[in-house]
Phi, psi and omega in degrees: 000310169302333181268347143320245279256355156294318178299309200314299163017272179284333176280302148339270247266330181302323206296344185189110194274161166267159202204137181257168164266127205216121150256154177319147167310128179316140185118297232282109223231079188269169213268351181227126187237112154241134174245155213229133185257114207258120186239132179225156165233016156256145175282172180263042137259351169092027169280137158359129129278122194302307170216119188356128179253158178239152166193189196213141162216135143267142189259107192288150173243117180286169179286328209265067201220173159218121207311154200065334185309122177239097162255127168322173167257142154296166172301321196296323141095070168269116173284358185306313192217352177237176174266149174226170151244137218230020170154175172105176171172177169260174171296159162295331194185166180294288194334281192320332207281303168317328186287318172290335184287330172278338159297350180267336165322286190309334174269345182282155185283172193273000147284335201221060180220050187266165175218086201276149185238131167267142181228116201253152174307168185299145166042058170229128182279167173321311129358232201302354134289301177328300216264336183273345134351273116353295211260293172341330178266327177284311193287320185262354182047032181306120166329180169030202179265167199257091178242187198222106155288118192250116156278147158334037187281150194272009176044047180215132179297024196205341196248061149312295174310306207283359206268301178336318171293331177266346170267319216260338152322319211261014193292303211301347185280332170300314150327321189286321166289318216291299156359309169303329187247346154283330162285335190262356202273352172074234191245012190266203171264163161258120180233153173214129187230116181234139155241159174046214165330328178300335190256014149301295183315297163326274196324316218274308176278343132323318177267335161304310191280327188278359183259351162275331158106019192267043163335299139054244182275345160268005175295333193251024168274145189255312167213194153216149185229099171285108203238116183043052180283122185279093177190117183316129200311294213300347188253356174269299184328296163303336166314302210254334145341311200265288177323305168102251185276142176277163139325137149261080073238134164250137187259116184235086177286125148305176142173116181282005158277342188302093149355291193293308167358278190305293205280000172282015201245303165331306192267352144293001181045019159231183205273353178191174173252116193316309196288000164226055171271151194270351178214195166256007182286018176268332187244003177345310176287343169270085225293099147216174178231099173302095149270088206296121156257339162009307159312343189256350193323167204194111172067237201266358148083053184236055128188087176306303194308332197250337169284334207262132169297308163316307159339301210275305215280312170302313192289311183316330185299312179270056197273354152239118187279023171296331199290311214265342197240124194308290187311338145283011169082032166270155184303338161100175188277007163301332171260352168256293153120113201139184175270111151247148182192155187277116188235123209041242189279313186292155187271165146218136203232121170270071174319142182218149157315313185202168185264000000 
């Protein structure tokens, strides 16, 4: 069991090398930018917070890259080869945060005012959600605009528990953007996007708005996309009990080789993790869309979408997955290169490079 939980450990702590906020050289004109709208509940020593502090950063993405590549910055701060930071700063308050968001809405043409939110994952600095942020819109060619949810995670390969305790800390602050962003969002979508551990956080802040009585505010969620979620089945089950009708199309990318996964299932004493069930019958009764991504795997294959170049290039193609699922009057697995099929209420889609 001690040579476990040094592996678990060391593979985890691989998933997300560290990254600082470093800015571009003064002057410094990038040729490429995203901006990304920030909601946080770490202090900047990375203590709790009572409630969400806000800010706008823009992220130069360097050129000299290759799509999944995420380079961290050096002290030396080459924009050439690293992600920077090229501008932005913070808000005064959730007011201020909303108001800018609807002014940056109002400048998007009216097809491109979707408002996508990231909620990152176990043993991630403040950093390196902005940037990993950052590279998932570029990389993925995501419509409209761009936010971020930073919970208090402790950024140490050993604070498992402890990280768990800081996403699940972070519900009502989450709730609270997501709210914010339901106000700014206009005629566009509300998409909510978790990795790993982050999609703990979701579920969480999903069954908090339906146990609150804010149906609301889960009407106007469009979708959701769970990306390699560290999250016990029985407690995704209770999850969505409690929640009732899901976001429509709700979305769960897999891969049952995802490493970190398996040993989180180990050291948890069950046989699997919702983000590496090997199919969709575990979840068969429920309106969702399983998508194994597995064929892609990349390292330890616990974030295909952001790692796999091949990956990124199929998902860009489909940015409404209605084009992929037949029984919604879509084009079928032809257009992705792969399988879909129905298995009771859930969809399941096998992505492949090729057939």
């Amino acid at each position: 069991m001690r040579h476990l939980l040094l592996s678990f450990v060391l593979i985890l702590a691989a998933c997300a090398p560290r990254g600082a906020l470093v800015m571009a050289p003064q002057g410094f004109q990038p040729p490429i930018a995203e901006t990304i709208w920030v909601a946080s509940q770490r202090g900047l020593s990375g203590e709790h917070m009572p409630q969400p502090w806000y800010s706008r950063l823009d992220v130069s993405v360097p050129v000299d890259r290759g799509p999944g590549n995420l380079a961290y910055p050096r002290p030396d701060g080459d924009p050439d080869s690293q992600f920077l930071i090229s501008g932005g700063g913070r808000l005064a308050d959730a007011t201020a945060f909303r108001r800018a968001i609807e002014r940056d809405l109002a400048r998007h043409a009216p097809d491109d005012r979707d408002i996508i939110l990231f909620v990152h994952g176990y043993n991630y600095s403040f950093a390196e959600g902005v940037y990993r942020t950052a590279q998932l819109a570029h990389d993925l060619q995501l419509p409209g605009i761009h936010a971020h949810f930073s919970w208090p995670s402790r950024m140490k390969p050993y604070a498992y528990s402890g990280d768990r305790d800081a996403a699940l800390y972070s519900r009502d602050g989450l709730v609270q953007v997501i709210d914010l962003l339901a106000q700014a969002r206009g005629r566009g979508r509300i998409v909510l996007m978790a990795h790993s551990m982050g999609g703990q956080l979701l579920m969480e802040g999903l069954r908090q708005m339906a146990l609150s009585g804010r149906r609301d505010l889960l009407d106007q969620i469009d979708s959701v996309i769970l990306i390699s979620p560290d999250l016990d089945l029985r407690l995704f089950r209770s999850q969505v009990r409690a929640i009732g009708r899901l976001p429509d199309p709700f979305i769960i990318m897999t891969s049952p080789r995802d490493r970190a996964l398996q040993l989180s299932a180990l050291i948890s004493d069950e046989p699997l993790r919702l983000g590496n069930i090997p199919d969709a019958r575990p979840v068969a009764d429920l309106n969702v869309v399983v998508v194994d991504t597995g064929a892609f795997n990349t390292g330890y294959g616990h974030f295909n979408v952001a790692d796999s170049p091949a990956l990124q290039s199929i998902l860009a193609q489909t940015r409404d997955l209605d084009r992929i699922l037949p029984d919604r009057g879509g084009s079928g697995p032809d257009l992705i290169g792969g399988a879909v099929s129905r298995v009771e209420q859930a969809v399941q889609v096998v992505l492949s490079p090729a057939f």
